[in-house]
Amino acid sequence: MNMITNHLPTAELQKLDAAHHFHPFTDKAGLAAKGARVILRGEGVWLTDSEGHRIIDGMAGLWCVNIGYGRKELAQVAARQMDELPYYNTFFQTTHVPAIALAAKIAELAPGDLNHVFFASSGSEANDTNIRLVRRYWDVKGMPWRKTIIARWNGYHGSTMGGGSLGGMKPIHAHGGKIDGIEHIDQPYWWAEGGDMSEDEFGLARARQLEEKILQVGPDNVAAFIGEPVQGAGGVIIPPRTYWPEIQRICQKYGILLIADEVITGFGRTGQWFGSQTFGIKPHIMTIAKGLSSGYQPIGGSIVCDEVAEVVGGAGEFFHGYTYSGHPVAAAVALENLRIMQDEKVVEHVRDVAHPYLKERWDALAEHPLVGEAKLVGLMGSIALTPDKAKRAKFAGEEGTVGYRCRERCFANDLIMRAVGDRMIIAPPLVITPSEIDILVDRAKKSLDECYAGLKKDGLLVAREG
Ligand code: PXG
């Protein structure tokens, strides 16, 4: 059998990688100078790199390996499906059993009347589907002028032209531009932007920007609003409790469609099957990916409510789809992943065991001199680094410098904890045990201590003016 074996030393692998592999979201020259970390294998919440380090994966890969690494059942299901039917499409009035079974299972798990699944291979693709779906919906309803989609600054919805445009990350817009008809409002990030308002007041104020934007664009021109129940890539921004009910009310008032991007928050991450359930959101469409297959296969999709599916589905052909929509191997693996999630009560484990245990330990990090706030929903956590807790101050130096230094300490301590600007974030596999949580938090604390000592030594614990 032609297995991909490795007999090369790390430095050789890094050289080849730098020569031929163009990495996503990476400074190519910078990485070539440093050398990428080579990950060889995973087991549970643990990764092993080519230097033999055992690393605790506080990010579940990229927020996706929810059932942990190394589950043989998924490999076996993939092999069986490849044997039986490695590929067939779902265009031209054909279907196959894995796509049928997975769509039915997702419809069963999804709340309310979210009963129809349009498959994609990633979250970005699914959000591109959503743009076309909501615009088509309003076309069929006889209101083709309803085209604008409102999203949030610092939201993340992928990196295709559609997904990147919905996202509110200016550096992404700067590389290749942004499609027409997308508007952004401010994010509900109280700690950094709330000023003197209480969290509840601020949540309402930020939600009401949606109404202001709708009135500015003209209510008849707005197709949909899209948001992540909790912003993930933006830094695990958990909105004030007043935020989503107000967004929901405004969407209803103006009759605009609500899209919940559940790519990260779906499939147990917040302690319920979907983040929409945790925050009381009733979307017309949900974007899913990542945890659907625990990252073992690339698969995503849009879960669509009855009304939207009936309107778009009842008006002739919808000219949209991907070669790999409902790919049988990916669908079979996702189905097995969901079976394991249900049989092993993984969502209940998050809700009743892992979240409460981590919450106690995570909250205690707020006492650390470098930490301004420590927030956690389900198994999505963040800490804001600050030189002055009382003032919720930013650092005087360039944003992200301290976060980067902290992340480097985590790397050195065999912990994967990400930095988003000067905010540290975690989203470990959902199967993490209390003793593994202890290891994760102990390493995080050690890394914070080391980062703090380094900043002190280098005179960088200085607050920005104003
Ligand atoms: N929506 C959300 C909410 C996401 O988090 C996507 C859509 C796009 O999914 P795909 O499968 O096309 O990547 C995502 C992806 C980060 C990071 O740095 C986050 C994501 C992807 C890559 C990096 O936190 N989220």
Short mmCIF file of C-alpha atoms and ligand atoms in Angstrom, two decimals:
data_model
loop_
_atom_site.label_atom_id
_atom_site.label_comp_id
_atom_site.label_asym_id
_atom_site.label_seq_id
_atom_site.Cartn_x
_atom_site.Cartn_y
_atom_site.Cartn_z
CA MET A 1 0.00 0.00 0.00
CA ASN A 2 1.20 3.48 -0.79
CA MET A 3 1.11 5.12 2.64
CA ILE A 4 2.45 8.62 3.15
CA THR A 5 5.36 7.77 5.39
CA ASN A 6 7.93 10.20 6.59
CA HIS A 7 11.60 9.52 6.92
CA LEU A 8 12.75 13.13 6.69
CA PRO A 9 14.07 15.17 9.59
CA THR A 10 11.99 18.17 10.66
CA ALA A 11 14.30 20.71 9.01
CA GLU A 12 13.99 18.94 5.64
CA LEU A 13 10.21 18.83 5.90
CA GLN A 14 10.15 22.53 6.75
CA LYS A 15 12.34 23.32 3.77
CA LEU A 16 10.10 21.41 1.37
CA ASP A 17 7.02 22.95 2.95
CA ALA A 18 8.43 26.44 2.51
CA ALA A 19 9.39 25.70 -1.09
CA HIS A 20 6.07 24.32 -2.33
CA HIS A 21 3.25 24.78 0.13
CA PHE A 22 1.42 28.12 0.04
CA HIS A 23 -0.28 28.24 3.47
CA PRO A 24 -3.62 29.91 4.24
CA PHE A 25 -3.55 33.12 6.31
CA THR A 26 0.24 33.00 6.55
CA ASP A 27 3.14 35.34 5.87
CA LYS A 28 4.94 33.03 3.45
CA ALA A 29 8.39 34.56 3.76
CA GLY A 30 8.09 34.88 7.53
CA LEU A 31 7.14 31.23 7.89
CA ALA A 32 9.94 30.10 5.57
CA ALA A 33 12.43 31.87 7.82
CA LYS A 34 11.03 30.22 10.95
CA GLY A 35 9.86 26.78 9.75
CA ALA A 36 6.34 25.41 10.27
CA ARG A 37 5.56 23.11 13.15
CA VAL A 38 4.99 19.64 11.69
CA ILE A 39 2.12 17.74 13.30
CA LEU A 40 2.33 13.98 12.89
CA ARG A 41 -0.58 12.45 14.76
CA GLY A 42 -3.41 13.00 17.20
CA GLU A 43 -5.19 11.07 19.93
CA GLY A 44 -8.07 12.49 21.95
CA VAL A 45 -7.11 16.08 22.81
CA TRP A 46 -3.39 15.44 22.19
CA LEU A 47 -1.18 16.13 19.20
CA THR A 48 2.34 14.89 18.57
CA ASP A 49 4.75 16.92 16.46
CA SER A 50 7.82 15.81 14.51
CA GLU A 51 10.06 16.64 17.45
CA GLY A 52 8.11 14.34 19.74
CA HIS A 53 6.32 17.06 21.73
CA ARG A 54 2.94 16.09 23.15
CA ILE A 55 0.79 19.16 22.74
CA ILE A 56 -2.64 19.73 24.26
CA ASP A 57 -4.88 21.07 21.52
CA GLY A 58 -6.83 23.91 23.07
CA MET A 59 -8.33 24.78 19.65
CA ALA A 60 -9.70 21.40 18.44
CA GLY A 61 -7.70 21.90 15.25
CA LEU A 62 -9.47 24.95 13.86
CA TRP A 63 -12.54 24.73 16.12
CA CYS A 64 -13.59 21.49 14.52
CA VAL A 65 -12.24 18.25 16.02
CA ASN A 66 -15.10 18.10 18.49
CA ILE A 67 -14.98 14.36 19.22
CA GLY A 68 -11.19 14.42 19.45
CA TYR A 69 -8.51 12.83 17.28
CA GLY A 70 -8.01 9.18 16.42
CA ARG A 71 -11.56 7.78 16.37
CA LYS A 72 -11.16 4.56 14.39
CA GLU A 73 -14.90 4.25 13.67
CA LEU A 74 -14.72 7.27 11.39
CA ALA A 75 -11.77 5.85 9.47
CA GLN A 76 -13.59 2.55 9.06
CA VAL A 77 -16.79 4.16 7.83
CA ALA A 78 -14.79 6.20 5.31
CA ALA A 79 -13.02 3.09 4.01
CA ARG A 80 -16.30 1.18 3.71
CA GLN A 81 -18.00 4.04 1.90
CA MET A 82 -15.06 4.41 -0.51
CA ASP A 83 -15.35 0.73 -1.29
CA GLU A 84 -19.06 0.86 -1.93
CA LEU A 85 -19.56 4.24 -3.61
CA PRO A 86 -16.64 6.67 -3.39
CA TYR A 87 -18.44 9.37 -5.33
CA TYR A 88 -21.65 10.17 -6.98
CA ASN A 89 -23.28 13.54 -7.48
CA THR A 90 -26.57 14.86 -6.21
CA PHE A 91 -27.36 16.93 -9.33
CA PHE A 92 -29.65 15.79 -12.15
CA GLN A 93 -32.25 14.02 -10.06
CA THR A 94 -29.97 11.50 -8.38
CA THR A 95 -29.17 10.92 -4.75
CA HIS A 96 -27.45 8.37 -2.53
CA VAL A 97 -27.94 6.87 0.90
CA PRO A 98 -25.27 8.81 2.87
CA ALA A 99 -26.65 12.19 1.72
CA ILE A 100 -30.23 11.12 2.43
CA ALA A 101 -29.41 9.80 5.88
CA LEU A 102 -27.28 12.77 6.86
CA ALA A 103 -29.83 15.36 5.70
CA ALA A 104 -32.53 13.56 7.69
CA LYS A 105 -30.31 13.36 10.79
CA ILE A 106 -29.43 17.07 10.61
CA ALA A 107 -33.11 17.98 10.20
CA GLU A 108 -33.88 15.89 13.28
CA LEU A 109 -31.20 17.64 15.37
CA ALA A 110 -31.86 21.17 14.16
CA PRO A 111 -34.48 23.17 16.08
CA GLY A 112 -37.88 24.31 14.80
CA ASP A 113 -38.67 23.99 11.12
CA LEU A 114 -35.07 23.94 9.92
CA ASN A 115 -35.72 20.82 7.90
CA HIS A 116 -33.83 21.11 4.60
CA VAL A 117 -30.09 20.79 4.03
CA PHE A 118 -28.14 22.18 1.07
CA PHE A 119 -24.68 20.59 1.22
CA ALA A 120 -21.32 22.22 0.62
CA SER A 121 -17.78 21.20 1.52
CA SER A 122 -16.95 24.10 3.84
CA GLY A 123 -18.39 26.96 5.81
CA SER A 124 -17.29 29.49 3.21
CA GLU A 125 -19.09 27.66 0.44
CA ALA A 126 -22.18 27.32 2.59
CA ASN A 127 -22.24 31.07 3.19
CA ASP A 128 -21.88 31.66 -0.54
CA THR A 129 -24.91 29.41 -0.93
CA ASN A 130 -26.72 31.54 1.64
CA ILE A 131 -26.12 34.75 -0.29
CA ARG A 132 -27.61 33.22 -3.43
CA LEU A 133 -30.40 31.53 -1.50
CA VAL A 134 -31.70 34.65 0.25
CA ARG A 135 -31.45 36.79 -2.90
CA ARG A 136 -33.24 34.12 -4.89
CA TYR A 137 -35.90 33.92 -2.15
CA TRP A 138 -36.74 37.61 -2.53
CA ASP A 139 -36.65 37.36 -6.34
CA VAL A 140 -39.25 34.60 -6.23
CA LYS A 141 -41.31 36.59 -3.74
CA GLY A 142 -41.46 39.38 -6.32
CA MET A 143 -39.09 41.73 -4.48
CA PRO A 144 -35.86 41.47 -6.44
CA TRP A 145 -34.72 44.78 -4.96
CA ARG A 146 -34.21 43.09 -1.60
CA LYS A 147 -30.52 42.29 -2.06
CA THR A 148 -28.59 43.83 0.83
CA ILE A 149 -27.25 41.57 3.54
CA ILE A 150 -26.28 43.13 6.84
CA ALA A 151 -23.42 41.59 8.83
CA ARG A 152 -21.02 42.73 11.56
CA TRP A 153 -17.55 44.24 11.64
CA ASN A 154 -15.13 41.65 13.01
CA GLY A 155 -17.52 38.83 12.14
CA TYR A 156 -16.07 35.87 10.25
CA HIS A 157 -17.97 33.98 7.58
CA GLY A 158 -15.21 32.45 5.49
CA SER A 159 -12.69 33.48 2.93
CA THR A 160 -14.26 32.97 -0.50
CA MET A 161 -15.41 36.21 -2.18
CA GLY A 162 -18.89 35.80 -0.69
CA GLY A 163 -17.82 34.59 2.74
CA GLY A 164 -15.03 37.15 2.95
CA SER A 165 -17.44 39.95 2.00
CA LEU A 166 -19.98 38.91 4.64
CA GLY A 167 -17.18 38.82 7.18
CA GLY A 168 -16.23 42.13 8.71
CA MET A 169 -12.47 41.82 8.62
CA LYS A 170 -10.93 44.74 6.81
CA PRO A 171 -7.60 43.03 6.03
CA ILE A 172 -9.59 40.37 4.14
CA HIS A 173 -11.54 43.00 2.20
CA ALA A 174 -8.23 44.67 1.37
CA HIS A 175 -7.01 41.54 -0.43
CA GLY A 176 -9.27 41.18 -3.44
CA GLY A 177 -12.16 43.45 -2.56
CA LYS A 178 -15.70 42.85 -1.46
CA ILE A 179 -18.88 42.01 -3.38
CA ASP A 180 -21.69 44.55 -3.63
CA GLY A 181 -24.68 44.69 -1.36
CA ILE A 182 -23.09 43.80 1.98
CA GLU A 183 -23.29 46.29 4.87
CA HIS A 184 -21.71 46.03 8.30
CA ILE A 185 -22.69 47.19 11.76
CA ASP A 186 -20.56 47.22 14.92
CA GLN A 187 -19.94 44.11 16.99
CA PRO A 188 -21.33 43.53 20.52
CA TYR A 189 -17.89 43.56 22.15
CA TRP A 190 -18.55 45.20 25.50
CA TRP A 191 -15.14 44.83 27.16
CA ALA A 192 -13.30 46.77 24.48
CA GLU A 193 -16.03 49.02 23.12
CA GLY A 194 -18.68 49.33 25.83
CA GLY A 195 -17.32 52.50 27.44
CA ASP A 196 -19.42 53.53 30.45
CA MET A 197 -22.51 51.55 29.45
CA SER A 198 -23.58 48.47 31.36
CA GLU A 199 -23.30 45.24 29.39
CA ASP A 200 -27.08 45.08 29.02
CA GLU A 201 -27.36 48.66 27.74
CA PHE A 202 -24.50 48.10 25.35
CA GLY A 203 -26.04 44.88 23.98
CA LEU A 204 -29.23 46.80 23.16
CA ALA A 205 -27.33 49.73 21.67
CA ARG A 206 -25.33 47.49 19.35
CA ALA A 207 -28.42 45.53 18.30
CA ARG A 208 -30.23 48.78 17.52
CA GLN A 209 -27.53 49.61 15.00
CA LEU A 210 -29.24 46.94 12.92
CA GLU A 211 -32.44 48.98 12.86
CA GLU A 212 -30.51 52.15 12.02
CA LYS A 213 -28.77 50.35 9.16
CA ILE A 214 -32.06 48.91 7.87
CA LEU A 215 -33.57 52.41 7.84
CA GLN A 216 -30.50 53.84 6.16
CA VAL A 217 -30.46 51.19 3.39
CA GLY A 218 -34.25 51.24 3.14
CA PRO A 219 -36.24 48.38 4.69
CA ASP A 220 -37.37 47.24 1.24
CA ASN A 221 -33.81 46.69 0.14
CA VAL A 222 -32.68 44.37 2.92
CA ALA A 223 -32.64 40.62 2.28
CA ALA A 224 -31.08 39.25 5.44
CA PHE A 225 -28.96 39.68 8.52
CA ILE A 226 -26.15 37.25 9.25
CA GLY A 227 -24.27 36.75 12.52
CA GLU A 228 -22.38 34.16 14.50
CA PRO A 229 -24.20 33.45 17.79
CA VAL A 230 -20.76 33.93 19.36
CA GLN A 231 -18.03 35.47 17.18
CA GLY A 232 -15.27 32.89 17.02
CA ALA A 233 -12.40 34.01 14.80
CA GLY A 234 -13.08 37.59 15.96
CA GLY A 235 -11.90 36.61 19.45
CA VAL A 236 -14.69 34.62 21.12
CA ILE A 237 -16.88 37.66 21.66
CA ILE A 238 -19.83 36.49 23.76
CA PRO A 239 -22.61 39.05 23.29
CA PRO A 240 -24.48 40.61 26.22
CA ARG A 241 -27.70 38.71 26.96
CA THR A 242 -29.80 41.61 25.65
CA TYR A 243 -28.26 41.47 22.18
CA TRP A 244 -29.83 38.53 20.35
CA PRO A 245 -33.43 39.03 21.50
CA GLU A 246 -33.25 42.59 20.17
CA ILE A 247 -31.70 41.47 16.86
CA GLN A 248 -34.46 38.89 16.57
CA ARG A 249 -37.15 41.49 17.25
CA ILE A 250 -35.75 43.87 14.63
CA CYS A 251 -35.48 41.14 11.97
CA GLN A 252 -39.10 40.22 12.63
CA LYS A 253 -40.28 43.82 12.57
CA TYR A 254 -38.85 44.40 9.09
CA GLY A 255 -39.51 40.88 7.82
CA ILE A 256 -35.89 40.19 6.97
CA LEU A 257 -34.34 36.75 6.98
CA LEU A 258 -32.03 35.81 9.83
CA ILE A 259 -29.00 33.64 9.14
CA ALA A 260 -27.16 32.16 12.14
CA ASP A 261 -23.64 31.18 11.15
CA GLU A 262 -23.19 28.12 13.34
CA VAL A 263 -19.97 26.90 11.74
CA ILE A 264 -18.22 27.08 15.12
CA THR A 265 -21.16 27.17 17.53
CA GLY A 266 -23.00 24.22 15.96
CA PHE A 267 -22.82 20.62 17.16
CA GLY A 268 -22.30 21.08 20.87
CA ARG A 269 -19.73 23.84 21.20
CA THR A 270 -21.94 26.02 23.43
CA GLY A 271 -23.38 23.15 25.50
CA GLN A 272 -26.45 22.68 23.32
CA TRP A 273 -26.63 21.25 19.82
CA PHE A 274 -26.70 24.74 18.32
CA GLY A 275 -25.64 28.15 19.59
CA SER A 276 -29.02 29.47 18.47
CA GLN A 277 -30.60 27.35 21.23
CA THR A 278 -28.18 28.74 23.82
CA PHE A 279 -28.98 32.34 22.82
CA GLY A 280 -32.66 31.98 21.96
CA ILE A 281 -32.22 32.73 18.25
CA LYS A 282 -34.76 31.48 15.71
CA PRO A 283 -32.96 31.67 12.37
CA HIS A 284 -34.38 30.98 8.92
CA ILE A 285 -31.05 29.53 7.81
CA MET A 286 -28.10 28.07 9.70
CA THR A 287 -24.61 27.73 8.27
CA ILE A 288 -22.87 24.55 9.39
CA ALA A 289 -19.46 22.90 8.80
CA LYS A 290 -16.51 22.00 11.08
CA GLY A 291 -18.07 20.02 13.98
CA LEU A 292 -20.55 18.34 11.60
CA SER A 293 -17.81 15.82 10.78
CA SER A 294 -15.48 16.80 13.65
CA GLY A 295 -13.18 17.89 10.84
CA TYR A 296 -12.52 14.29 9.72
CA GLN A 297 -13.90 15.14 6.26
CA PRO A 298 -14.56 18.51 4.62
CA ILE A 299 -18.31 19.03 4.74
CA GLY A 300 -20.63 21.94 5.43
CA GLY A 301 -24.03 23.16 4.45
CA SER A 302 -27.03 25.40 4.97
CA ILE A 303 -29.95 24.21 7.06
CA VAL A 304 -32.98 25.95 5.58
CA CYS A 305 -36.41 26.49 7.13
CA ASP A 306 -39.60 25.18 5.51
CA GLU A 307 -40.71 28.58 4.21
CA VAL A 308 -37.45 29.46 2.42
CA ALA A 309 -37.07 25.91 1.07
CA GLU A 310 -40.63 25.93 -0.24
CA VAL A 311 -40.30 29.33 -1.91
CA VAL A 312 -36.93 28.70 -3.56
CA GLY A 313 -37.66 25.03 -4.18
CA GLY A 314 -41.10 25.75 -5.65
CA ALA A 315 -39.96 28.11 -8.38
CA GLY A 316 -38.12 25.85 -10.80
CA GLU A 317 -34.45 25.10 -10.85
CA PHE A 318 -32.14 26.83 -8.38
CA PHE A 319 -28.97 27.31 -10.43
CA HIS A 320 -26.49 26.50 -7.72
CA GLY A 321 -24.46 23.55 -6.41
CA TYR A 322 -21.04 22.05 -5.96
CA THR A 323 -19.52 18.87 -7.42
CA TYR A 324 -19.06 17.66 -3.87
CA SER A 325 -22.45 18.72 -2.44
CA GLY A 326 -23.38 15.81 -0.17
CA HIS A 327 -20.19 13.87 -1.00
CA PRO A 328 -20.90 10.27 0.06
CA VAL A 329 -17.67 9.69 1.99
CA ALA A 330 -17.92 13.02 3.80
CA ALA A 331 -21.61 12.44 4.51
CA ALA A 332 -21.02 8.93 5.84
CA VAL A 333 -18.24 10.17 8.13
CA ALA A 334 -20.39 13.07 9.38
CA LEU A 335 -23.21 10.66 10.11
CA GLU A 336 -20.91 8.41 12.12
CA ASN A 337 -19.59 11.46 13.96
CA LEU A 338 -23.15 12.44 14.92
CA ARG A 339 -23.89 8.87 15.99
CA ILE A 340 -20.91 8.98 18.35
CA MET A 341 -21.96 12.42 19.62
CA GLN A 342 -25.41 11.07 20.44
CA ASP A 343 -24.44 7.62 21.76
CA GLU A 344 -21.69 9.03 23.96
CA LYS A 345 -23.75 12.04 25.03
CA VAL A 346 -21.03 14.49 24.07
CA VAL A 347 -23.29 17.55 24.21
CA GLU A 348 -24.45 16.55 27.70
CA HIS A 349 -20.78 16.08 28.67
CA VAL A 350 -20.08 19.68 27.62
CA ARG A 351 -23.14 21.01 29.46
CA ASP A 352 -22.92 19.00 32.68
CA VAL A 353 -19.22 18.16 33.12
CA ALA A 354 -16.66 19.95 30.97
CA HIS A 355 -18.19 23.44 30.91
CA PRO A 356 -18.88 23.70 34.67
CA TYR A 357 -15.42 22.39 35.49
CA LEU A 358 -13.61 24.63 33.01
CA LYS A 359 -15.73 27.61 34.03
CA GLU A 360 -14.47 27.50 37.59
CA ARG A 361 -10.85 27.30 36.50
CA TRP A 362 -11.22 29.79 33.62
CA ASP A 363 -12.96 32.42 35.76
CA ALA A 364 -10.06 32.23 38.21
CA LEU A 365 -7.70 33.40 35.45
CA ALA A 366 -9.42 36.80 35.68
CA GLU A 367 -7.38 37.30 38.88
CA HIS A 368 -4.15 37.19 36.90
CA PRO A 369 -2.48 40.63 36.66
CA LEU A 370 -2.39 40.43 32.84
CA VAL A 371 -6.03 39.43 32.40
CA GLY A 372 -8.84 41.96 31.99
CA GLU A 373 -11.71 39.53 31.59
CA ALA A 374 -12.11 35.76 31.25
CA LYS A 375 -15.24 34.65 29.40
CA LEU A 376 -16.61 31.22 28.63
CA VAL A 377 -19.68 29.79 26.94
CA GLY A 378 -19.80 26.01 26.65
CA LEU A 379 -16.26 25.17 25.59
CA MET A 380 -15.45 28.48 23.86
CA GLY A 381 -13.32 30.72 26.01
CA SER A 382 -11.40 33.96 25.77
CA ILE A 383 -9.27 36.20 27.91
CA ALA A 384 -8.51 39.83 27.25
CA LEU A 385 -4.91 40.83 27.99
CA THR A 386 -4.52 44.29 29.44
CA PRO A 387 -1.94 46.49 31.13
CA ASP A 388 -4.67 48.03 33.33
CA LYS A 389 -7.70 45.98 34.37
CA ALA A 390 -9.70 48.78 35.95
CA LYS A 391 -9.57 50.91 32.81
CA ARG A 392 -10.05 47.95 30.41
CA ALA A 393 -7.03 49.48 28.71
CA LYS A 394 -5.28 48.44 25.52
CA PHE A 395 -1.51 48.19 25.33
CA ALA A 396 0.40 51.23 24.09
CA GLY A 397 2.28 49.15 21.50
CA GLU A 398 0.85 47.80 18.27
CA GLU A 399 -2.26 45.68 18.81
CA GLY A 400 -1.50 41.97 18.73
CA THR A 401 2.09 42.24 19.93
CA VAL A 402 1.29 41.02 23.42
CA GLY A 403 -1.11 38.37 22.16
CA TYR A 404 1.62 37.06 19.87
CA ARG A 405 4.11 36.94 22.74
CA CYS A 406 1.61 35.07 24.89
CA ARG A 407 0.88 32.59 22.09
CA GLU A 408 4.61 31.95 21.71
CA ARG A 409 4.81 31.09 25.43
CA CYS A 410 1.86 28.71 24.99
CA PHE A 411 3.63 27.03 22.05
CA ALA A 412 6.75 26.64 24.17
CA ASN A 413 4.63 25.07 26.92
CA ASP A 414 3.01 22.58 24.53
CA LEU A 415 -0.38 24.23 24.61
CA ILE A 416 -2.28 25.41 21.58
CA MET A 417 -4.09 28.57 22.62
CA ARG A 418 -4.69 31.12 19.89
CA ALA A 419 -4.24 34.88 19.93
CA VAL A 420 -6.67 37.24 18.20
CA GLY A 421 -5.10 40.63 18.61
CA ASP A 422 -4.45 40.82 22.35
CA ARG A 423 -7.18 38.34 23.20
CA MET A 424 -6.36 34.69 23.88
CA ILE A 425 -8.90 32.07 22.88
CA ILE A 426 -9.59 28.38 23.39
CA ALA A 427 -12.07 25.89 21.97
CA PRO A 428 -10.82 22.42 22.95
CA PRO A 429 -12.30 19.13 21.73
CA LEU A 430 -15.68 18.64 23.39
CA VAL A 431 -14.58 15.30 24.85
CA ILE A 432 -11.96 16.94 27.07
CA THR A 433 -11.94 15.49 30.61
CA PRO A 434 -11.57 17.40 33.90
CA SER A 435 -7.98 16.20 34.35
CA GLU A 436 -7.13 17.37 30.83
CA ILE A 437 -8.81 20.69 31.61
CA ASP A 438 -6.45 20.97 34.58
CA ILE A 439 -3.46 20.46 32.30
CA LEU A 440 -4.80 22.99 29.78
CA VAL A 441 -5.44 25.68 32.38
CA ASP A 442 -2.17 25.02 34.25
CA ARG A 443 -0.25 25.49 31.01
CA ALA A 444 -2.27 28.59 30.15
CA LYS A 445 -1.52 30.07 33.58
CA LYS A 446 2.20 29.27 33.27
CA SER A 447 2.26 30.90 29.83
CA LEU A 448 0.51 34.01 31.18
CA ASP A 449 3.02 34.20 34.04
CA GLU A 450 5.94 33.95 31.64
CA CYS A 451 4.42 36.46 29.25
CA TYR A 452 3.77 38.88 32.11
CA ALA A 453 7.36 38.56 33.38
CA GLY A 454 8.69 39.16 29.85
CA LEU A 455 6.51 42.25 29.34
CA LYS A 456 7.63 43.64 32.68
CA LYS A 457 11.26 43.06 31.84
CA ASP A 458 10.86 44.73 28.46
CA GLY A 459 8.86 47.66 29.84
CA LEU A 460 5.78 46.87 27.76
CA LEU A 461 3.11 46.94 30.48
CA VAL A 462 2.05 50.37 29.35
CA ALA A 463 -1.53 51.45 28.67
CA ARG A 464 -2.53 53.31 25.52
CA GLU A 465 -3.53 56.92 26.07
CA GLY A 466 -7.19 57.88 25.87
N1 PXG B 1 -18.23 30.81 9.36
C1 PXG B 1 -17.65 30.81 10.57
C2 PXG B 1 -18.40 31.32 11.76
C3 PXG B 1 -16.35 30.32 10.71
O1 PXG B 1 -15.75 30.33 11.90
C4 PXG B 1 -16.35 29.87 8.34
C5 PXG B 1 -17.63 30.36 8.27
C6 PXG B 1 -15.71 29.38 7.09
O2 PXG B 1 -15.58 28.02 7.10
P1 PXG B 1 -14.47 27.30 6.18
O3 PXG B 1 -14.80 25.85 6.36
O4 PXG B 1 -14.68 27.76 4.80
O5 PXG B 1 -13.13 27.71 6.71
C7 PXG B 1 -15.68 29.83 9.57
C8 PXG B 1 -14.30 29.30 9.63
C9 PXG B 1 -9.55 31.31 12.89
C10 PXG B 1 -10.21 30.60 11.79
O6 PXG B 1 -8.47 31.86 12.66
C11 PXG B 1 -11.57 30.42 11.81
C12 PXG B 1 -12.18 29.78 10.74
C13 PXG B 1 -11.44 29.32 9.69
C14 PXG B 1 -10.08 29.50 9.67
C15 PXG B 1 -9.44 30.16 10.71
O7 PXG B 1 -10.08 31.34 14.00
N2 PXG B 1 -13.55 29.67 10.77
#
